[in-house]
Short mmCIF file of C-alpha atoms (C1' of nucleotides) in Angstrom, two decimals:
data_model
loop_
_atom_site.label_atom_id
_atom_site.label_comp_id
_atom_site.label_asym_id
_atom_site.label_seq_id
_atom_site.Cartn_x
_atom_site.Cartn_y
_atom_site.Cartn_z
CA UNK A 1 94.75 -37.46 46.67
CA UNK A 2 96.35 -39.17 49.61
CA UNK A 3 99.72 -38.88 48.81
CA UNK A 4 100.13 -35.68 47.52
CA UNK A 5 98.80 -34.71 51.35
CA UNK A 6 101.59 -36.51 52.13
CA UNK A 7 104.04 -34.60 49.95
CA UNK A 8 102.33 -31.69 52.15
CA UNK A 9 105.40 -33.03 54.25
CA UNK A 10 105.06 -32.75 57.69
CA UNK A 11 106.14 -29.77 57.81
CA UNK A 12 106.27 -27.32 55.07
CA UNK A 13 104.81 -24.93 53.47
CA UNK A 14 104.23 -24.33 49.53
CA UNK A 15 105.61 -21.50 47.00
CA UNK A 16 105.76 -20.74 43.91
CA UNK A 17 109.02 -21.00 41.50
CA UNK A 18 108.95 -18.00 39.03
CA UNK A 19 110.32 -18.72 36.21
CA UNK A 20 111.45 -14.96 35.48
CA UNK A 21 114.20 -15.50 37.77
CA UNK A 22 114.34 -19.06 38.74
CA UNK A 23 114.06 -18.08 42.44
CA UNK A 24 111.39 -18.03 44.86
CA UNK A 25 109.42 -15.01 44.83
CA UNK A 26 106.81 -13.39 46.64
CA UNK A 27 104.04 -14.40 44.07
CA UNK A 28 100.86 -12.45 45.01
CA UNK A 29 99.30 -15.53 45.80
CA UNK A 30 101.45 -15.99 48.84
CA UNK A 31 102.98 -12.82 49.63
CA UNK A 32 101.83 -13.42 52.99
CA UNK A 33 104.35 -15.79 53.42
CA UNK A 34 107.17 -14.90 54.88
CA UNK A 35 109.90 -16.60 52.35
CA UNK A 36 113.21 -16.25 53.89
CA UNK A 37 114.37 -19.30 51.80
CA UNK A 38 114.06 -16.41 49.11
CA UNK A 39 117.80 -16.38 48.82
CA UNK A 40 117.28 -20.00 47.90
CA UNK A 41 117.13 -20.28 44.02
CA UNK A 42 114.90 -23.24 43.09
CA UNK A 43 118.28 -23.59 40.70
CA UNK A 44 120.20 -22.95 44.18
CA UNK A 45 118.88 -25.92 45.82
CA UNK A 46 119.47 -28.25 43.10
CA UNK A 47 123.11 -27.13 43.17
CA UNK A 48 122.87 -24.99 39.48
CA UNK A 49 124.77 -21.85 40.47
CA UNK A 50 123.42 -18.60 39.87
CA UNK A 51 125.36 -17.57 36.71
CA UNK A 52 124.07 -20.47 34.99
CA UNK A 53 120.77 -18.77 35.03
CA UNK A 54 121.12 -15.24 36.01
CA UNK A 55 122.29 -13.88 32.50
CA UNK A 56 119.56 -16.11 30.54
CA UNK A 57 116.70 -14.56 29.20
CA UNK A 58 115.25 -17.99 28.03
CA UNK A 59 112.78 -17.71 30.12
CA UNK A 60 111.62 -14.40 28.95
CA UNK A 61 110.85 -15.50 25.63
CA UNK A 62 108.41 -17.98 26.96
CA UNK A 63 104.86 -16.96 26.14
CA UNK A 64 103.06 -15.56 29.27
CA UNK A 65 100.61 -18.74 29.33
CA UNK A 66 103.94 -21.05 29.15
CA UNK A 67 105.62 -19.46 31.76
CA UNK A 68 104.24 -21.10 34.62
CA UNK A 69 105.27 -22.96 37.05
CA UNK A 70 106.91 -26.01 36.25
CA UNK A 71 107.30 -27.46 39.79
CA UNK A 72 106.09 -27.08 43.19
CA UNK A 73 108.24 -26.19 46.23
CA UNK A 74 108.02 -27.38 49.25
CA UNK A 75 109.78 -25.96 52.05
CA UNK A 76 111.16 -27.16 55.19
CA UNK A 77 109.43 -25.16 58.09
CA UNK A 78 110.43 -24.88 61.62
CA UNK A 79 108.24 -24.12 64.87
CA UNK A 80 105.62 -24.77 62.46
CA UNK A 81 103.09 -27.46 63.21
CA UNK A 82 101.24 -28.78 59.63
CA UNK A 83 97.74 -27.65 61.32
CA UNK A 84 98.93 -23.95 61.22
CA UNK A 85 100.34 -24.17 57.78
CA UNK A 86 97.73 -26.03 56.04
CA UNK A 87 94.72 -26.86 58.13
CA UNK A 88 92.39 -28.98 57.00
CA UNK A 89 94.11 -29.13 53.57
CA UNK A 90 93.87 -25.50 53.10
CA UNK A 91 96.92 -23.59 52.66
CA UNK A 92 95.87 -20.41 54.41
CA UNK A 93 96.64 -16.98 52.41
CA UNK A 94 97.02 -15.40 55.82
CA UNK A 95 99.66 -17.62 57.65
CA UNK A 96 102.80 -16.10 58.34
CA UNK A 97 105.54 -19.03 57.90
CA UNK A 98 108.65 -18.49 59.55
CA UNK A 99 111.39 -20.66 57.70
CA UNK A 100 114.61 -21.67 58.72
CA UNK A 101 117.80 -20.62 58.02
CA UNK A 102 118.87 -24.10 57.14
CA UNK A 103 121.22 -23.96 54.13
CA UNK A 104 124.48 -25.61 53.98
CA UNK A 105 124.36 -26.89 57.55
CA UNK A 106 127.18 -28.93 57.88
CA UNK A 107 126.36 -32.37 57.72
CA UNK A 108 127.18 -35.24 60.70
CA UNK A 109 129.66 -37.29 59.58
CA UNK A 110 127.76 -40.33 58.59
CA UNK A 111 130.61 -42.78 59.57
CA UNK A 112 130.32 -45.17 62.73
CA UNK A 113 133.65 -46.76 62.54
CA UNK A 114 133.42 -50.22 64.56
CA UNK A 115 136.95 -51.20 66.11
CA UNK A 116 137.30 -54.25 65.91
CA UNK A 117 138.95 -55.09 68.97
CA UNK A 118 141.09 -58.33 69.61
CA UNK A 119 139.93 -61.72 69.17
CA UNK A 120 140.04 -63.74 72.35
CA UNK A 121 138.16 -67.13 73.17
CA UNK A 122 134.72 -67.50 72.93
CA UNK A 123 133.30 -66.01 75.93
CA UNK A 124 136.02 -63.27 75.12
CA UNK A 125 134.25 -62.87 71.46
CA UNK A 126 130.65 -62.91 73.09
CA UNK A 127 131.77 -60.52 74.93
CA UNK A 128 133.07 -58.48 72.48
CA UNK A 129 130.51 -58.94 70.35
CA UNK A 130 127.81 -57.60 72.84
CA UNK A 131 129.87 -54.47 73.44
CA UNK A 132 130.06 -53.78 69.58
CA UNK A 133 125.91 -54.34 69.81
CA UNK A 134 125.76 -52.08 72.62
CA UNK A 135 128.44 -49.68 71.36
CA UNK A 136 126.56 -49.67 68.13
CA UNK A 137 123.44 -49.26 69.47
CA UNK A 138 124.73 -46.53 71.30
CA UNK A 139 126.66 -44.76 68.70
CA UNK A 140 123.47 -44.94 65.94
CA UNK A 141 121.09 -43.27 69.22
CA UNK A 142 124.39 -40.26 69.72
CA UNK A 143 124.60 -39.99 65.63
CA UNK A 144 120.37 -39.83 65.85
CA UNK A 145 120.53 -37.27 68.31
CA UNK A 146 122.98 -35.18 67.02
CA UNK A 147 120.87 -35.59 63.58
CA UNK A 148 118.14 -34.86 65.35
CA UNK A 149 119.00 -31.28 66.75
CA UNK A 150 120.93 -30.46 63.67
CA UNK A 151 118.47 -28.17 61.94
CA UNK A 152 116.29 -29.41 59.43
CA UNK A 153 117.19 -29.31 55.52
CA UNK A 154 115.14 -27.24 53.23
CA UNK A 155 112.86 -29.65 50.87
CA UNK A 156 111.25 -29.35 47.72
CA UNK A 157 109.20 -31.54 46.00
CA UNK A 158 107.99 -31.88 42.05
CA UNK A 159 105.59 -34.13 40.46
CA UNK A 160 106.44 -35.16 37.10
CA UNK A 161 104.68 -37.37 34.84
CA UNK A 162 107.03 -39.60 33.84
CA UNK A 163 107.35 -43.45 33.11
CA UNK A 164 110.80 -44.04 35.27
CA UNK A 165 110.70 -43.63 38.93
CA UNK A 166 114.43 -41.99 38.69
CA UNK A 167 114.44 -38.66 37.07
CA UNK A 168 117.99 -37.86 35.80
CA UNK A 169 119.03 -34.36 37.32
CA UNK A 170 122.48 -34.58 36.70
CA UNK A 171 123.94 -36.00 40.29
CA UNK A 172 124.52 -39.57 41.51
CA UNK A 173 122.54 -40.89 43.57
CA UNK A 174 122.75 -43.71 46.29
CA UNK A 175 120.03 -46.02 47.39
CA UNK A 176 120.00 -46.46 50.70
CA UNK A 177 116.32 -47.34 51.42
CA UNK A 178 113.22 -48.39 50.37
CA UNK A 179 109.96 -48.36 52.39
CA UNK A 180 106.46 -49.27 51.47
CA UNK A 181 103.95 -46.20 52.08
CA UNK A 182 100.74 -46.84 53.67
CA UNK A 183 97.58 -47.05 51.36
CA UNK A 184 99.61 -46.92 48.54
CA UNK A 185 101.37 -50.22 46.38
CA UNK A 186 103.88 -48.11 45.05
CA UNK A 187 107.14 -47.78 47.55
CA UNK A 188 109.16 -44.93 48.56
CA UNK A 189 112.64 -44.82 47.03
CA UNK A 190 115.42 -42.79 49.52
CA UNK A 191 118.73 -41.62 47.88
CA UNK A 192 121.76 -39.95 48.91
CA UNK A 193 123.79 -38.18 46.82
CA UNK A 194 126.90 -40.41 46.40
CA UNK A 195 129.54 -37.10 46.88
CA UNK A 196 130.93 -37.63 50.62
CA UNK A 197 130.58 -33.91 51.41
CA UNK A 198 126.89 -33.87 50.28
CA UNK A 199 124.27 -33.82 52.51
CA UNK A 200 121.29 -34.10 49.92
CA UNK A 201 118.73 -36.20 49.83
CA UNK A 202 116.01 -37.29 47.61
CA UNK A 203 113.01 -39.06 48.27
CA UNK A 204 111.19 -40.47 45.46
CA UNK A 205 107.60 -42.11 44.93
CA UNK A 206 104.82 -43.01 42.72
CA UNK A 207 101.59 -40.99 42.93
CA UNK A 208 99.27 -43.37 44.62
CA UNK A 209 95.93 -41.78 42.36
CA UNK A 210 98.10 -41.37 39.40
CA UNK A 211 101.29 -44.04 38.78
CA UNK A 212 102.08 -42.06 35.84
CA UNK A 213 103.04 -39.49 38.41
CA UNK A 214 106.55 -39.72 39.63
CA UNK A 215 106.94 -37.33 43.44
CA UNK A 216 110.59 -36.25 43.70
CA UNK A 217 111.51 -34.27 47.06
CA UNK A 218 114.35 -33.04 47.68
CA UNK A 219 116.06 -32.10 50.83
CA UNK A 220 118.73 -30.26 51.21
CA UNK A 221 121.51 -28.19 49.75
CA UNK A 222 124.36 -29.70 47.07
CA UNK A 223 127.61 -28.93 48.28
CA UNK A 224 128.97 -29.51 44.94
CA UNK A 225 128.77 -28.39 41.82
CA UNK A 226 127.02 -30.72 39.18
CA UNK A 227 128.74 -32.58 36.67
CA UNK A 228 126.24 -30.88 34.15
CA UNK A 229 127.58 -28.03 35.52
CA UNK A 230 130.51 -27.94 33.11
CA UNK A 231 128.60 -29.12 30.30
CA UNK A 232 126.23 -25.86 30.84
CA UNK A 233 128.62 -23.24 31.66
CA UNK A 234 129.17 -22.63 28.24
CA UNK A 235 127.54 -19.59 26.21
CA UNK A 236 124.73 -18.95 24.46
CA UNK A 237 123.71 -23.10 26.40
CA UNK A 238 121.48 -22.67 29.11
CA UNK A 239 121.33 -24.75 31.80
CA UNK A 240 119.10 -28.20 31.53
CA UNK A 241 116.52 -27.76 33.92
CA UNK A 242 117.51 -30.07 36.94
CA UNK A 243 113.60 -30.73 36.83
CA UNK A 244 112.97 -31.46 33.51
CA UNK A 245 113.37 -35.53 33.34
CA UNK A 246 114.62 -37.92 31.59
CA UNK A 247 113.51 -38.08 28.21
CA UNK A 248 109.94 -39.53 28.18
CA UNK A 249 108.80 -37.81 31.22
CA UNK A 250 106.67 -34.49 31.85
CA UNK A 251 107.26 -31.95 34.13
CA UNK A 252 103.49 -31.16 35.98
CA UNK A 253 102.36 -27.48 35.53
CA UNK A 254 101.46 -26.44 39.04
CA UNK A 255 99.05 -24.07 39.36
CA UNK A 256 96.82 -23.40 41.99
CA UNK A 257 94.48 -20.96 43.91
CA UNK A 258 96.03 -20.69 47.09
CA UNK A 259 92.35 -21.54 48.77
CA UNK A 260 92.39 -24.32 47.27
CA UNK A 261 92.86 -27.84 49.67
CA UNK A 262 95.28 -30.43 48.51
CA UNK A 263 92.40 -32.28 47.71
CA UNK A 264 90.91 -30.18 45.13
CA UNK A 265 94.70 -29.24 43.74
CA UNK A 266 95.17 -33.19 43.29
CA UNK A 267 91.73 -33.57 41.61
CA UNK A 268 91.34 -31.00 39.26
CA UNK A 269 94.91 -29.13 38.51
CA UNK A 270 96.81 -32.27 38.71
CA UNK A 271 94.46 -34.38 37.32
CA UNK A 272 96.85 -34.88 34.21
CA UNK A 273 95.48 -32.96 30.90
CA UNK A 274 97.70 -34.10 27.86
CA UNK A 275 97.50 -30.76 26.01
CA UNK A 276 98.65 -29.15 29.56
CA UNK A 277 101.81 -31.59 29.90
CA UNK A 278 102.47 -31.32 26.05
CA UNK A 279 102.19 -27.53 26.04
CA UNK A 280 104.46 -27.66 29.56
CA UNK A 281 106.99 -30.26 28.43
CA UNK A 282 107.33 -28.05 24.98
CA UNK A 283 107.81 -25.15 27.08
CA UNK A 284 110.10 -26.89 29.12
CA UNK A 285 112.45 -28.11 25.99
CA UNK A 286 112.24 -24.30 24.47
CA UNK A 287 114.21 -23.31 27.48
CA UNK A 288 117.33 -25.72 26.60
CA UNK A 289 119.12 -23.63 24.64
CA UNK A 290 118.25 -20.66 23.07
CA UNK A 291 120.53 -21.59 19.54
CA UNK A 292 119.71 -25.03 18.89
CA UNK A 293 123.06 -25.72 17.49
CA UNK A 294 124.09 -25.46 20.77
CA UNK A 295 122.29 -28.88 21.58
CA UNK A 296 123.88 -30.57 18.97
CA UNK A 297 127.44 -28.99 19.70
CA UNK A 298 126.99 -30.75 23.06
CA UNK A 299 126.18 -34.15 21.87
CA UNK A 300 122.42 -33.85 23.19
CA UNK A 301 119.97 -34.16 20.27
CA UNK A 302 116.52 -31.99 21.34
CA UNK A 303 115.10 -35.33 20.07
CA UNK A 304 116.71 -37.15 22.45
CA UNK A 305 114.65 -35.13 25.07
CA UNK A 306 111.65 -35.24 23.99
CA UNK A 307 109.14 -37.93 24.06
CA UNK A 308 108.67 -39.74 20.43
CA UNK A 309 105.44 -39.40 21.47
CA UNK A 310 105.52 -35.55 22.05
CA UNK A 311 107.67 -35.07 18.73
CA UNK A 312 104.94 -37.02 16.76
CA UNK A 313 102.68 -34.98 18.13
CA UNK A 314 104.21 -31.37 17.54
CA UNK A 315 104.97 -33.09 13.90
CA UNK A 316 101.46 -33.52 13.47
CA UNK A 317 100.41 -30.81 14.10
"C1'" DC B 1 137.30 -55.36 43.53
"C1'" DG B 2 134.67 -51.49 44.27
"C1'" DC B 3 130.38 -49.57 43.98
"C1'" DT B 4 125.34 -49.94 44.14
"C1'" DT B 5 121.06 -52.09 45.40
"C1'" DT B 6 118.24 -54.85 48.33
"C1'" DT B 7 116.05 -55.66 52.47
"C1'" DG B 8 115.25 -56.81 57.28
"C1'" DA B 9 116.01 -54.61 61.50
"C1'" DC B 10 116.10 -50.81 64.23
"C1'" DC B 11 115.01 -46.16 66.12
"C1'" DC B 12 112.07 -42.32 66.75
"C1'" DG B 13 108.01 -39.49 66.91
"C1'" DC B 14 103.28 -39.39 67.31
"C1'" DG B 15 98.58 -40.61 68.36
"C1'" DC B 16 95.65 -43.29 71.16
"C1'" DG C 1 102.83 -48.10 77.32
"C1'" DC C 2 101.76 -49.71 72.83
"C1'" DG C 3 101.24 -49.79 68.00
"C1'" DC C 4 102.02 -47.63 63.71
"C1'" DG C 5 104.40 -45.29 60.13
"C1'" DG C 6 108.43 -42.86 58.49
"C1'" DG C 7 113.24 -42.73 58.06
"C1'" DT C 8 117.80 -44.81 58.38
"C1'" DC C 9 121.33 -48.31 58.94
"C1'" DA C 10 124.18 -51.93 57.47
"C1'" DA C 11 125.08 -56.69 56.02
"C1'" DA C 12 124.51 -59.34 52.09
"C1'" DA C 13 123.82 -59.80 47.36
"C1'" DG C 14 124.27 -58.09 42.76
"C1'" DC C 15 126.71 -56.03 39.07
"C1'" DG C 16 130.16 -54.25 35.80
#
DNA sequence: CGCTTTTGACCCGCGC
DNA sequence: GCGCGGGTCAAAAGCG
């Protein structure tokens, strides 16, 4: 699957999320990676803070065969060229990654204000005019190159089957782009997180094998705590997983042999099996709250997160 | 009116 | 050097 390869980002590298601890771990899949984004918490990235998740045994009670891996991460590697981290599609159980230390780099002031200096006569205003181009120009190249040796932000990426591009995750978002991607009709979707100290942002995009596939990366490091934040801090409420979408959307079960290529990962384990994303997406709710009053106390039917579809199903059953 | 989205233009890196 | 693709900017339009 082409895009997925994409999602293979340039530069990055893949791990695991473990749901025992919501952090990255040295799964024995990839303990040959060298994870110093281990600090990180999946949770971390997303801007959940640690005691959100820390005390919860939620994810305990999951059934060993539910307790997979709701998400893939994808992290931002430096000095390291896509070739040595997955050549030829294959993610090598031997490659040492090296990551960066890249959280909570300060972010470039993303402000170019234009003076507008005096109005004079035309040639004047011509004049003018051309310096603001060239002064423009030459303050987007200085803001580029700073950009450019600021060290890069970590990214993650998810799938998630889901009918809306946008997947809630409890932060505002700003559109500030939209490109087409090659071999592919659906676009590319580029946000910002709308909080002016906030450096985070989101890419978003439609599986070009599978449209019901919805690719979210992520890059970089909230600043800020969520607005769902407050809503979760609460006892006995655990925190709504930043990944789980909106309602009517699946989180993709990620599993995968670590030999496998991208190719055969996109074919056969994301090739979309509705008992999978059912059993996933159930998982997924189970981990909400662990007293269900608790949902209702905060407004939040589990209803209202599930699919009708999904309900009628686990009704049926 | 303020915020968000749209969209064409621009820049940059990379491969040839 | 050139073309291509990805990423970003910023003016204009849209929206509540």
């Amino acid at each position: 699957m082409e895009s997925y390869k994409d999602i293979k980002m340039e530069d990055h590298s893949m791990y695991f999320i473990d749901n025992n601890n919501f952090g990255v771990t040295n799964h024995s899949l990839i303990s040959d990676y060298n994870i110093n984004t281990s600090s990180l918490g999946f949770m971390e990235l997303l801007g959940f803070h640690q005691d959100f998740y820390s005390s919860a045994s939620v994810f305990n009670e999951l059934p060993k065969e539910e307790n997979y891996c709701p998400a893939v991460c994808v992290s931002e590697e430096e000095e390291v060229k896509p070739s040595s981290v997955a050549a030829e599609n294959q993610i090598s159980s031997t490659t040492t990654v090296a990551t960066g230390n890249v959280l909570n780099t300060p972010s470039t002031p993303n402000c170019s204000s234009i003076s507008s200096e005096g109005h004079g006569d035309a040639d004047g205003e011509v004049e003018n005019h051309e310096q603001q181009n060239t002064k423009t120009k030459q303050q987007l190249k200085a803001k580029k190159t700073v950009s450019q040796k600021k060290q890069k932000e970590p990214r993650f990426a998810f799938m998630t089957k889901s009918e809306v591009d946008f997947l809630e995750d409890g932060y505002r978002w700003r559109k500030y782009g939209q490109k087409a991607v090659k071999n592919s009709p659906f676009p590319r979707n580029y946000y910002r997180c709308t909080n002016a100290t906030c450096n985070v942002k989101k890419r978003v995009e439609r599986c070009f094998s599978d449209p019901s596939i919805v690719v979210t990366t992520y890059e970089g490091k909230h600043t800020h705590p969520s607005p769902m934040n407050t809503m979760m801090s609460r006892p006995n409420c655990y925190p709504i997983n930043p990944l789980l979408p909106s309602p009517g959307a699946f989180t993709l079960p990620m599993q995968f042999n670590i030999n496998q290529s991208f190719n055969d990962l996109t074919s056969s384990n994301l090739a979309i099996n509705n008992q999978l994303d059912h059993a996933a997406f159930v998982a997924q709710g189970r981990r909400f709250c662990s007293n269900s009053e608790m949902l209702g106390d905060q407004g939040i039917d589990f209803q209202d997160l599930m699919p009708s579809a999904v309900l009628k199903h686990e009704y049926n059953r």
